PDB file of C-alpha atoms and ligand atoms in Angstrom:
ATOM      1  CA  MET B  15      59.266  69.120 -14.694  1.00 89.00           C
ATOM      2  CA  ASP B  16      56.566  67.020 -13.021  1.00 92.00           C
ATOM      3  CA  LEU B  17      53.158  66.192 -14.498  1.00 92.00           C
ATOM      4  CA  PHE B  18      51.373  68.964 -12.612  1.00 95.00           C
ATOM      5  CA  GLU B  19      53.796  71.588 -13.891  1.00 96.00           C
ATOM      6  CA  LYS B  20      53.576  70.304 -17.467  1.00 96.00           C
ATOM      7  CA  ILE B  21      49.767  70.533 -17.317  1.00 97.00           C
ATOM      8  CA  GLN B  22      50.016  74.142 -16.104  1.00 97.00           C
ATOM      9  CA  VAL B  23      52.498  75.149 -18.813  1.00 97.00           C
ATOM     10  CA  SER B  24      50.392  73.535 -21.506  1.00 97.00           C
ATOM     11  CA  ALA B  25      47.136  75.043 -20.218  1.00 97.00           C
ATOM     12  CA  SER B  26      48.702  78.509 -19.866  1.00 97.00           C
ATOM     13  CA  TYR B  27      49.902  78.398 -23.477  1.00 98.00           C
ATOM     14  CA  ILE B  28      46.340  77.651 -24.607  1.00 97.00           C
ATOM     15  CA  LYS B  29      44.655  80.131 -22.227  1.00 96.00           C
ATOM     16  CA  GLU B  30      46.760  82.960 -23.635  1.00 96.00           C
ATOM     17  CA  ARG B  31      45.379  82.226 -27.090  1.00 95.00           C
ATOM     18  CA  ILE B  32      41.684  81.592 -26.512  1.00 95.00           C
ATOM     19  CA  SER B  33      38.915  83.992 -25.652  1.00 90.00           C
ATOM     20  CA  ASN B  34      36.658  81.944 -23.380  1.00 89.00           C
ATOM     21  CA  THR B  35      36.791  79.325 -20.623  1.00 95.00           C
ATOM     22  CA  PRO B  36      35.837  75.913 -21.996  1.00 97.00           C
ATOM     23  CA  GLN B  37      33.295  74.033 -19.886  1.00 97.00           C
ATOM     24  CA  ILE B  38      33.036  70.903 -21.964  1.00 97.00           C
ATOM     25  CA  GLY B  39      35.913  68.838 -23.318  1.00 97.00           C
ATOM     26  CA  MET B  40      35.314  66.627 -26.326  1.00 95.00           C
ATOM     27  CA  VAL B  41      37.289  63.810 -27.902  1.00 94.00           C
ATOM     28  CA  LEU B  42      36.080  62.429 -31.200  1.00 84.00           C
ATOM     29  CA  GLY B  43      36.811  58.953 -32.475  1.00 80.00           C
ATOM     30  CA  SER B  44      37.901  57.757 -35.927  1.00 68.00           C
ATOM     31  CA  GLY B  45      36.072  59.527 -38.729  1.00 62.00           C
ATOM     32  CA  LEU B  46      33.697  61.307 -36.355  1.00 66.00           C
ATOM     33  CA  GLY B  47      34.857  64.801 -37.192  1.00 71.00           C
ATOM     34  CA  GLY B  48      31.315  65.820 -38.216  1.00 76.00           C
ATOM     35  CA  LEU B  49      30.983  68.073 -35.199  1.00 82.00           C
ATOM     36  CA  MET B  50      33.502  70.457 -36.713  1.00 82.00           C
ATOM     37  CA  ASP B  51      30.731  71.659 -39.049  1.00 82.00           C
ATOM     38  CA  ILE B  52      28.517  72.625 -36.122  1.00 85.00           C
ATOM     39  CA  ILE B  53      31.069  74.293 -33.872  1.00 91.00           C
ATOM     40  CA  LYS B  54      31.655  78.037 -33.971  1.00 92.00           C
ATOM     41  CA  VAL B  55      35.424  77.890 -33.924  1.00 94.00           C
ATOM     42  CA  ASP B  56      37.318  80.446 -31.891  1.00 94.00           C
ATOM     43  CA  LYS B  57      40.847  79.009 -32.176  1.00 94.00           C
ATOM     44  CA  GLU B  58      42.400  75.949 -33.733  1.00 94.00           C
ATOM     45  CA  ILE B  59      45.803  75.166 -32.277  1.00 94.00           C
ATOM     46  CA  PRO B  60      47.933  72.397 -33.835  1.00 92.00           C
ATOM     47  CA  TYR B  61      49.023  69.838 -31.253  1.00 92.00           C
ATOM     48  CA  SER B  62      52.588  70.373 -32.394  1.00 89.00           C
ATOM     49  CA  ASP B  63      52.454  73.992 -31.132  1.00 92.00           C
ATOM     50  CA  ILE B  64      51.272  73.088 -27.621  1.00 95.00           C
ATOM     51  CA  PRO B  65      54.014  72.437 -25.065  1.00 95.00           C
ATOM     52  CA  PHE B  66      54.130  68.761 -23.989  1.00 94.00           C
ATOM     53  CA  PHE B  67      51.379  67.652 -26.400  1.00 93.00           C
ATOM     54  CA  PRO B  68      52.201  64.556 -28.470  1.00 88.00           C
ATOM     55  CA  VAL B  69      51.315  64.578 -32.201  1.00 75.00           C
ATOM     56  CA  THR B  70      49.015  62.138 -34.034  1.00 67.00           C
ATOM     57  CA  THR B  71      50.140  59.638 -36.660  1.00 61.00           C
ATOM     58  CA  VAL B  72      47.077  57.635 -37.710  1.00 56.00           C
ATOM     59  CA  LYS B  73      45.147  58.111 -40.972  1.00 57.00           C
ATOM     60  CA  GLY B  74      41.733  59.656 -40.393  1.00 50.00           C
ATOM     61  CA  HIS B  75      42.735  61.352 -37.163  1.00 51.00           C
ATOM     62  CA  GLY B  76      43.306  65.098 -37.143  1.00 55.00           C
ATOM     63  CA  GLY B  77      45.833  66.848 -35.033  1.00 86.00           C
ATOM     64  CA  SER B  78      44.634  70.024 -33.415  1.00 90.00           C
ATOM     65  CA  LEU B  79      42.868  71.388 -30.406  1.00 93.00           C
ATOM     66  CA  VAL B  80      39.777  73.401 -31.275  1.00 94.00           C
ATOM     67  CA  THR B  81      38.068  75.864 -28.980  1.00 96.00           C
ATOM     68  CA  GLY B  82      34.831  77.681 -29.577  1.00 95.00           C
ATOM     69  CA  THR B  83      31.157  77.244 -28.853  1.00 95.00           C
ATOM     70  CA  LEU B  84      28.564  74.638 -29.616  1.00 93.00           C
ATOM     71  CA  HIS B  85      25.021  75.864 -29.029  1.00 91.00           C
ATOM     72  CA  ASP B  86      26.599  78.721 -27.060  1.00 92.00           C
ATOM     73  CA  LYS B  87      28.402  76.314 -24.703  1.00 95.00           C
ATOM     74  CA  PRO B  88      32.133  76.942 -24.526  1.00 97.00           C
ATOM     75  CA  ILE B  89      33.957  73.809 -25.595  1.00 96.00           C
ATOM     76  CA  VAL B  90      37.437  72.505 -26.197  1.00 96.00           C
ATOM     77  CA  MET B  91      37.730  69.635 -28.630  1.00 94.00           C
ATOM     78  CA  MET B  92      40.448  67.301 -29.774  1.00 92.00           C
ATOM     79  CA  THR B  93      40.334  66.489 -33.463  1.00 86.00           C
ATOM     80  CA  GLY B  94      42.023  63.129 -33.261  1.00 82.00           C
ATOM     81  CA  ARG B  95      43.399  61.420 -30.209  1.00 87.00           C
ATOM     82  CA  PHE B  96      46.521  59.611 -29.090  1.00 91.00           C
ATOM     83  CA  HIS B  97      46.259  55.843 -29.005  1.00 93.00           C
ATOM     84  CA  TYR B  98      48.326  53.589 -26.798  1.00 96.00           C
ATOM     85  CA  TYR B  99      48.975  51.274 -29.771  1.00 94.00           C
ATOM     86  CA  GLU B 100      50.803  54.093 -31.542  1.00 91.00           C
ATOM     87  CA  GLY B 101      53.500  53.813 -28.922  1.00 92.00           C
ATOM     88  CA  TYR B 102      52.589  56.771 -26.726  1.00 94.00           C
ATOM     89  CA  SER B 103      52.925  56.326 -23.001  1.00 95.00           C
ATOM     90  CA  MET B 104      49.757  56.348 -20.910  1.00 97.00           C
ATOM     91  CA  GLU B 105      50.780  59.780 -19.676  1.00 95.00           C
ATOM     92  CA  GLN B 106      50.879  61.049 -23.264  1.00 95.00           C
ATOM     93  CA  VAL B 107      47.586  59.355 -24.221  1.00 96.00           C
ATOM     94  CA  THR B 108      45.770  61.050 -21.362  1.00 97.00           C
ATOM     95  CA  PHE B 109      47.656  64.341 -21.123  1.00 97.00           C
ATOM     96  CA  PRO B 110      45.151  66.358 -23.223  1.00 97.00           C
ATOM     97  CA  ILE B 111      42.365  65.375 -20.824  1.00 98.00           C
ATOM     98  CA  ARG B 112      44.389  66.786 -17.932  1.00 98.00           C
ATOM     99  CA  VAL B 113      44.869  69.988 -19.899  1.00 98.00           C
ATOM    100  CA  MET B 114      41.153  70.255 -20.735  1.00 98.00           C
ATOM    101  CA  LYS B 115      40.411  70.008 -17.012  1.00 98.00           C
ATOM    102  CA  ALA B 116      43.027  72.655 -16.245  1.00 97.00           C
ATOM    103  CA  LEU B 117      41.406  74.928 -18.849  1.00 97.00           C
ATOM    104  CA  GLY B 118      38.124  74.711 -16.938  1.00 97.00           C
ATOM    105  CA  ALA B 119      36.253  71.808 -18.533  1.00 98.00           C
ATOM    106  CA  HIS B 120      34.186  69.961 -15.932  1.00 98.00           C
ATOM    107  CA  THR B 121      32.532  67.553 -18.379  1.00 97.00           C
ATOM    108  CA  LEU B 122      34.143  65.200 -20.886  1.00 97.00           C
ATOM    109  CA  ILE B 123      32.261  63.916 -23.919  1.00 96.00           C
ATOM    110  CA  ILE B 124      34.180  61.182 -25.646  1.00 96.00           C
ATOM    111  CA  SER B 125      33.426  58.900 -28.563  1.00 94.00           C
ATOM    112  CA  ASN B 126      34.956  56.016 -30.427  1.00 95.00           C
ATOM    113  CA  ALA B 127      34.446  53.482 -33.172  1.00 94.00           C
ATOM    114  CA  ALA B 128      33.891  50.023 -31.746  1.00 96.00           C
ATOM    115  CA  GLY B 129      33.177  46.452 -32.719  1.00 96.00           C
ATOM    116  CA  GLY B 130      29.759  45.202 -31.663  1.00 97.00           C
ATOM    117  CA  MET B 131      29.394  41.860 -29.888  1.00 97.00           C
ATOM    118  CA  ASN B 132      25.824  42.163 -28.710  1.00 97.00           C
ATOM    119  CA  PRO B 133      23.517  40.394 -31.209  1.00 96.00           C
ATOM    120  CA  ALA B 134      20.958  43.201 -30.828  1.00 96.00           C
ATOM    121  CA  PHE B 135      23.420  45.646 -32.436  1.00 96.00           C
ATOM    122  CA  LYS B 136      24.037  46.411 -36.094  1.00 94.00           C
ATOM    123  CA  ILE B 137      26.644  48.411 -37.971  1.00 93.00           C
ATOM    124  CA  GLY B 138      25.956  52.127 -37.692  1.00 91.00           C
ATOM    125  CA  ASP B 139      24.153  51.890 -34.344  1.00 93.00           C
ATOM    126  CA  PHE B 140      25.242  54.011 -31.394  1.00 94.00           C
ATOM    127  CA  MET B 141      26.002  52.609 -27.969  1.00 97.00           C
ATOM    128  CA  ILE B 142      26.024  54.793 -24.893  1.00 97.00           C
ATOM    129  CA  ILE B 143      28.776  53.469 -22.654  1.00 98.00           C
ATOM    130  CA  LYS B 144      27.397  52.777 -19.184  1.00 98.00           C
ATOM    131  CA  ASP B 145      30.451  50.938 -17.874  1.00 98.00           C
ATOM    132  CA  HIS B 146      33.754  49.547 -19.064  1.00 98.00           C
ATOM    133  CA  VAL B 147      36.177  46.703 -18.571  1.00 98.00           C
ATOM    134  CA  ASN B 148      39.730  47.993 -18.579  1.00 98.00           C
ATOM    135  CA  LEU B 149      41.891  45.432 -20.375  1.00 98.00           C
ATOM    136  CA  PHE B 150      44.780  47.745 -21.215  1.00 98.00           C
ATOM    137  CA  PRO B 151      48.112  46.265 -20.122  1.00 97.00           C
ATOM    138  CA  GLU B 152      49.093  49.415 -18.250  1.00 97.00           C
ATOM    139  CA  HIS B 153      47.120  51.732 -15.989  1.00 98.00           C
ATOM    140  CA  PRO B 154      47.174  55.488 -16.681  1.00 98.00           C
ATOM    141  CA  LEU B 155      47.384  56.237 -12.953  1.00 97.00           C
ATOM    142  CA  ARG B 156      50.257  53.863 -12.234  1.00 97.00           C
ATOM    143  CA  GLY B 157      53.103  55.605 -10.465  1.00 94.00           C
ATOM    144  CA  PRO B 158      53.397  58.241  -7.769  1.00 94.00           C
ATOM    145  CA  ASN B 159      50.118  60.105  -7.269  1.00 96.00           C
ATOM    146  CA  ASP B 160      49.988  63.884  -7.204  1.00 94.00           C
ATOM    147  CA  GLU B 161      47.126  64.905  -4.910  1.00 93.00           C
ATOM    148  CA  ARG B 162      46.897  68.248  -6.752  1.00 93.00           C
ATOM    149  CA  VAL B 163      45.763  66.256  -9.787  1.00 93.00           C
ATOM    150  CA  GLY B 164      43.490  63.681  -8.123  1.00 94.00           C
ATOM    151  CA  VAL B 165      43.163  61.064  -5.370  1.00 96.00           C
ATOM    152  CA  ARG B 166      45.309  57.939  -5.125  1.00 96.00           C
ATOM    153  CA  PHE B 167      42.421  55.448  -5.328  1.00 96.00           C
ATOM    154  CA  PRO B 168      39.575  56.832  -7.463  1.00 96.00           C
ATOM    155  CA  ASP B 169      36.113  55.345  -7.108  1.00 96.00           C
ATOM    156  CA  MET B 170      34.769  53.618 -10.239  1.00 97.00           C
ATOM    157  CA  SER B 171      31.239  52.747  -9.127  1.00 96.00           C
ATOM    158  CA  GLU B 172      29.641  55.138 -11.643  1.00 97.00           C
ATOM    159  CA  PRO B 173      32.284  56.127 -14.184  1.00 98.00           C
ATOM    160  CA  TYR B 174      29.696  57.348 -16.704  1.00 98.00           C
ATOM    161  CA  ASP B 175      27.320  59.968 -15.376  1.00 98.00           C
ATOM    162  CA  ASN B 176      23.827  58.582 -15.009  1.00 97.00           C
ATOM    163  CA  GLN B 177      22.063  61.876 -15.600  1.00 97.00           C
ATOM    164  CA  LEU B 178      23.905  62.345 -18.892  1.00 97.00           C
ATOM    165  CA  ILE B 179      23.086  58.775 -19.915  1.00 97.00           C
ATOM    166  CA  GLN B 180      19.390  59.402 -19.254  1.00 97.00           C
ATOM    167  CA  LYS B 181      19.439  62.694 -21.155  1.00 96.00           C
ATOM    168  CA  ALA B 182      21.138  60.994 -24.111  1.00 96.00           C
ATOM    169  CA  GLN B 183      18.668  58.109 -24.075  1.00 96.00           C
ATOM    170  CA  LYS B 184      15.776  60.542 -24.138  1.00 95.00           C
ATOM    171  CA  ILE B 185      17.278  62.523 -27.027  1.00 95.00           C
ATOM    172  CA  ALA B 186      17.839  59.339 -29.030  1.00 93.00           C
ATOM    173  CA  HIS B 187      14.296  58.223 -28.325  1.00 92.00           C
ATOM    174  CA  ASP B 188      12.820  61.595 -29.339  1.00 92.00           C
ATOM    175  CA  GLU B 189      14.909  61.725 -32.532  1.00 88.00           C
ATOM    176  CA  GLY B 190      14.200  58.118 -33.506  1.00 89.00           C
ATOM    177  CA  ILE B 191      17.875  57.155 -33.312  1.00 88.00           C
ATOM    178  CA  ASP B 192      18.766  53.472 -32.858  1.00 83.00           C
ATOM    179  CA  ILE B 193      20.663  53.524 -29.628  1.00 94.00           C
ATOM    180  CA  HIS B 194      21.859  50.949 -27.141  1.00 97.00           C
ATOM    181  CA  THR B 195      23.393  51.262 -23.722  1.00 98.00           C
ATOM    182  CA  GLY B 196      26.171  48.853 -22.884  1.00 98.00           C
ATOM    183  CA  VAL B 197      29.590  47.905 -21.613  1.00 98.00           C
ATOM    184  CA  TYR B 198      32.770  48.807 -23.530  1.00 98.00           C
ATOM    185  CA  ALA B 199      35.887  46.665 -23.418  1.00 98.00           C
ATOM    186  CA  GLY B 200      39.061  48.703 -23.841  1.00 98.00           C
ATOM    187  CA  LEU B 201      42.031  46.792 -25.283  1.00 98.00           C
ATOM    188  CA  GLN B 202      45.395  47.982 -26.503  1.00 97.00           C
ATOM    189  CA  GLY B 203      45.127  46.713 -30.123  1.00 94.00           C
ATOM    190  CA  PRO B 204      46.378  47.227 -32.781  1.00 96.00           C
ATOM    191  CA  THR B 205      45.150  43.786 -33.862  1.00 96.00           C
ATOM    192  CA  PHE B 206      41.419  43.345 -34.054  1.00 96.00           C
ATOM    193  CA  GLU B 207      40.249  40.495 -31.871  1.00 96.00           C
ATOM    194  CA  THR B 208      40.389  36.791 -32.667  1.00 95.00           C
ATOM    195  CA  LYS B 209      37.145  34.821 -32.647  1.00 94.00           C
ATOM    196  CA  ALA B 210      38.083  33.417 -29.247  1.00 94.00           C
ATOM    197  CA  GLU B 211      38.772  36.902 -27.895  1.00 96.00           C
ATOM    198  CA  TYR B 212      35.441  38.334 -29.102  1.00 96.00           C
ATOM    199  CA  LYS B 213      33.744  35.332 -27.511  1.00 95.00           C
ATOM    200  CA  MET B 214      35.579  35.875 -24.235  1.00 96.00           C
ATOM    201  CA  LEU B 215      34.750  39.593 -24.183  1.00 97.00           C
ATOM    202  CA  HIS B 216      31.081  38.952 -24.788  1.00 97.00           C
ATOM    203  CA  THR B 217      31.075  36.204 -22.175  1.00 96.00           C
ATOM    204  CA  ILE B 218      32.490  38.531 -19.515  1.00 97.00           C
ATOM    205  CA  GLY B 219      29.696  41.010 -20.173  1.00 97.00           C
ATOM    206  CA  CYS B 220      31.019  43.380 -22.822  1.00 98.00           C
ATOM    207  CA  ASP B 221      28.810  44.640 -25.638  1.00 98.00           C
ATOM    208  CA  ALA B 222      31.402  46.533 -27.682  1.00 98.00           C
ATOM    209  CA  VAL B 223      35.181  46.577 -27.992  1.00 98.00           C
ATOM    210  CA  GLY B 224      37.714  49.163 -29.029  1.00 97.00           C
ATOM    211  CA  MET B 225      41.251  50.445 -28.611  1.00 97.00           C
ATOM    212  CA  SER B 226      40.724  53.753 -26.824  1.00 96.00           C
ATOM    213  CA  THR B 227      38.597  55.771 -24.411  1.00 97.00           C
ATOM    214  CA  VAL B 228      39.165  53.832 -21.172  1.00 98.00           C
ATOM    215  CA  PRO B 229      42.496  55.533 -20.294  1.00 98.00           C
ATOM    216  CA  GLU B 230      41.075  58.991 -21.033  1.00 98.00           C
ATOM    217  CA  VAL B 231      37.933  58.285 -19.015  1.00 98.00           C
ATOM    218  CA  ILE B 232      39.945  57.082 -16.022  1.00 98.00           C
ATOM    219  CA  VAL B 233      42.077  60.218 -16.078  1.00 98.00           C
ATOM    220  CA  ALA B 234      39.014  62.458 -16.455  1.00 98.00           C
ATOM    221  CA  LEU B 235      37.426  60.806 -13.420  1.00 98.00           C
ATOM    222  CA  HIS B 236      40.700  61.105 -11.516  1.00 98.00           C
ATOM    223  CA  GLY B 237      40.583  64.836 -12.199  1.00 96.00           C
ATOM    224  CA  GLY B 238      36.963  65.062 -11.030  1.00 97.00           C
ATOM    225  CA  MET B 239      35.313  65.454 -14.425  1.00 98.00           C
ATOM    226  CA  ARG B 240      31.859  64.173 -15.302  1.00 98.00           C
ATOM    227  CA  VAL B 241      31.976  61.783 -18.246  1.00 98.00           C
ATOM    228  CA  PHE B 242      29.691  60.847 -21.117  1.00 97.00           C
ATOM    229  CA  ALA B 243      30.931  58.334 -23.694  1.00 96.00           C
ATOM    230  CA  ALA B 244      29.434  56.697 -26.750  1.00 96.00           C
ATOM    231  CA  SER B 245      30.547  54.255 -29.428  1.00 96.00           C
ATOM    232  CA  VAL B 246      29.619  54.047 -33.065  1.00 94.00           C
ATOM    233  CA  ILE B 247      29.391  50.375 -33.981  1.00 95.00           C
ATOM    234  CA  THR B 248      31.531  49.953 -37.087  1.00 94.00           C
ATOM    235  CA  ASP B 249      31.673  46.169 -37.373  1.00 95.00           C
ATOM    236  CA  MET B 250      29.951  43.186 -35.831  1.00 95.00           C
ATOM    237  CA  ALA B 251      31.616  40.176 -34.261  1.00 92.00           C
ATOM    238  CA  LEU B 252      29.142  37.624 -33.011  1.00 89.00           C
ATOM    239  CA  THR B 253      30.068  34.448 -31.170  1.00 80.00           C
ATOM    240  CA  ASP B 254      29.083  32.295 -34.116  1.00 80.00           C
ATOM    241  CA  HIS B 255      30.134  34.694 -36.882  1.00 84.00           C
ATOM    242  CA  VAL B 256      33.205  36.942 -37.071  1.00 81.00           C
ATOM    243  CA  GLU B 257      33.900  38.595 -40.421  1.00 84.00           C
ATOM    244  CA  ARG B 258      37.235  39.885 -41.700  1.00 87.00           C
ATOM    245  CA  ILE B 259      37.657  43.554 -40.893  1.00 88.00           C
ATOM    246  CA  THR B 260      39.961  46.392 -41.969  1.00 90.00           C
ATOM    247  CA  HIS B 261      40.696  49.860 -40.654  1.00 89.00           C
ATOM    248  CA  GLU B 262      39.228  51.256 -43.898  1.00 88.00           C
ATOM    249  CA  GLN B 263      35.916  49.534 -43.131  1.00 91.00           C
ATOM    250  CA  VAL B 264      35.929  50.957 -39.638  1.00 88.00           C
ATOM    251  CA  LEU B 265      36.570  54.453 -41.005  1.00 88.00           C
ATOM    252  CA  ALA B 266      33.924  54.103 -43.715  1.00 87.00           C
ATOM    253  CA  ALA B 267      31.305  52.967 -41.209  1.00 88.00           C
ATOM    254  CA  SER B 268      32.087  55.729 -38.735  1.00 88.00           C
ATOM    255  CA  GLU B 269      32.141  58.370 -41.480  1.00 87.00           C
ATOM    256  CA  ALA B 270      28.726  57.175 -42.671  1.00 85.00           C
ATOM    257  CA  ALA B 271      27.376  57.584 -39.148  1.00 86.00           C
ATOM    258  CA  ALA B 272      29.182  60.882 -38.483  1.00 86.00           C
ATOM    259  CA  PRO B 273      26.465  63.428 -39.388  1.00 85.00           C
ATOM    260  CA  LYS B 274      23.819  61.670 -37.293  1.00 88.00           C
ATOM    261  CA  PHE B 275      26.267  61.155 -34.460  1.00 89.00           C
ATOM    262  CA  ALA B 276      27.306  64.802 -34.550  1.00 88.00           C
ATOM    263  CA  ALA B 277      23.678  65.931 -34.386  1.00 87.00           C
ATOM    264  CA  PHE B 278      23.061  63.618 -31.449  1.00 91.00           C
ATOM    265  CA  VAL B 279      26.072  64.873 -29.482  1.00 91.00           C
ATOM    266  CA  ALA B 280      25.252  68.487 -30.342  1.00 90.00           C
ATOM    267  CA  GLN B 281      21.738  68.024 -28.985  1.00 92.00           C
ATOM    268  CA  LEU B 282      23.121  66.523 -25.787  1.00 94.00           C
ATOM    269  CA  ILE B 283      25.421  69.514 -25.342  1.00 94.00           C
ATOM    270  CA  ALA B 284      22.548  71.903 -26.029  1.00 92.00           C
ATOM    271  CA  GLU B 285      20.658  70.335 -23.125  1.00 90.00           C
ATOM    272  CA  LEU B 286      23.546  70.329 -20.638  1.00 88.00           C
TER     273      LEU B 286
HETATM  274  N1  LIG U 302      37.820  45.655 -32.224  1.00 78.35           N
HETATM  275  C1  LIG U 302      38.643  46.563 -31.694  1.00 78.35           C
HETATM  276  N2  LIG U 302      38.617  47.824 -32.017  1.00 78.35           N
HETATM  277  C2  LIG U 302      37.712  48.238 -32.918  1.00 78.35           C
HETATM  278  C3  LIG U 302      36.834  47.348 -33.504  1.00 78.35           C
HETATM  279  C4  LIG U 302      36.887  45.991 -33.133  1.00 78.35           C
HETATM  280  O1  LIG U 302      36.134  45.133 -33.629  1.00 78.35           O
HETATM  281  N3  LIG U 302      36.056  48.074 -34.355  1.00 78.35           N
HETATM  282  C5  LIG U 302      36.472  49.353 -34.267  1.00 78.35           C
HETATM  283  N4  LIG U 302      37.479  49.453 -33.411  1.00 78.35           N
END
């Protein structure tokens, strides 16, 4: 079965079980499950039940697809995502995004936990992603292109929708939330960066770094979706000072920020 057919089978399985047409797809990063408290859940479908969906393995990441409404907007949300470092292929990492699009979602809202390299940032701050540097070793669109899914050579001049960025900036300003707008470096992990790597990433213009998001964003754009992405800064790595860091610290920092982050994203969705 080719990719297009797998997407259809997967989407049909979900469509038969849900009662509305999702317009917004959401992917939450490590520990950022706070939105679950705000969503009016219609269905929660374990990934393991959905044809062709991979299943998650990492602590702190859930494993189901949730549909329902958020401020009356029909949404489909992943609780937990598939990371390349877990060993999934790029097709597996990005497959749920394809399915969200096939379900009807025209907008993707995606978040992650990231290390901050911009000295103006501090732990717990949010960063709206305005651009990225793709440093993954493999491209999610490598291979034969299916024109039914998207074009061969997608434009990347404005990967993150400017209108959504402006809306989000205004919300943050109105709510008194510390927010930055910057460039995200996407790397495969699973090691955190060395001092020399953080320095290089900052030197080439990146403000935050993480191990996700870029493949999903590329596939969303390939499928014609509009994208909004934001990072929660969970640790700081400055050129002259890089501290030791653990996954537990990253989770703790993102969990601490989760309620505020959830409120921020919910407000953005309310205004879509
Ligand atoms: N580097 C890479 N990924 C991350 C980091 C980091 O510093 N923090 C959270 N995810």
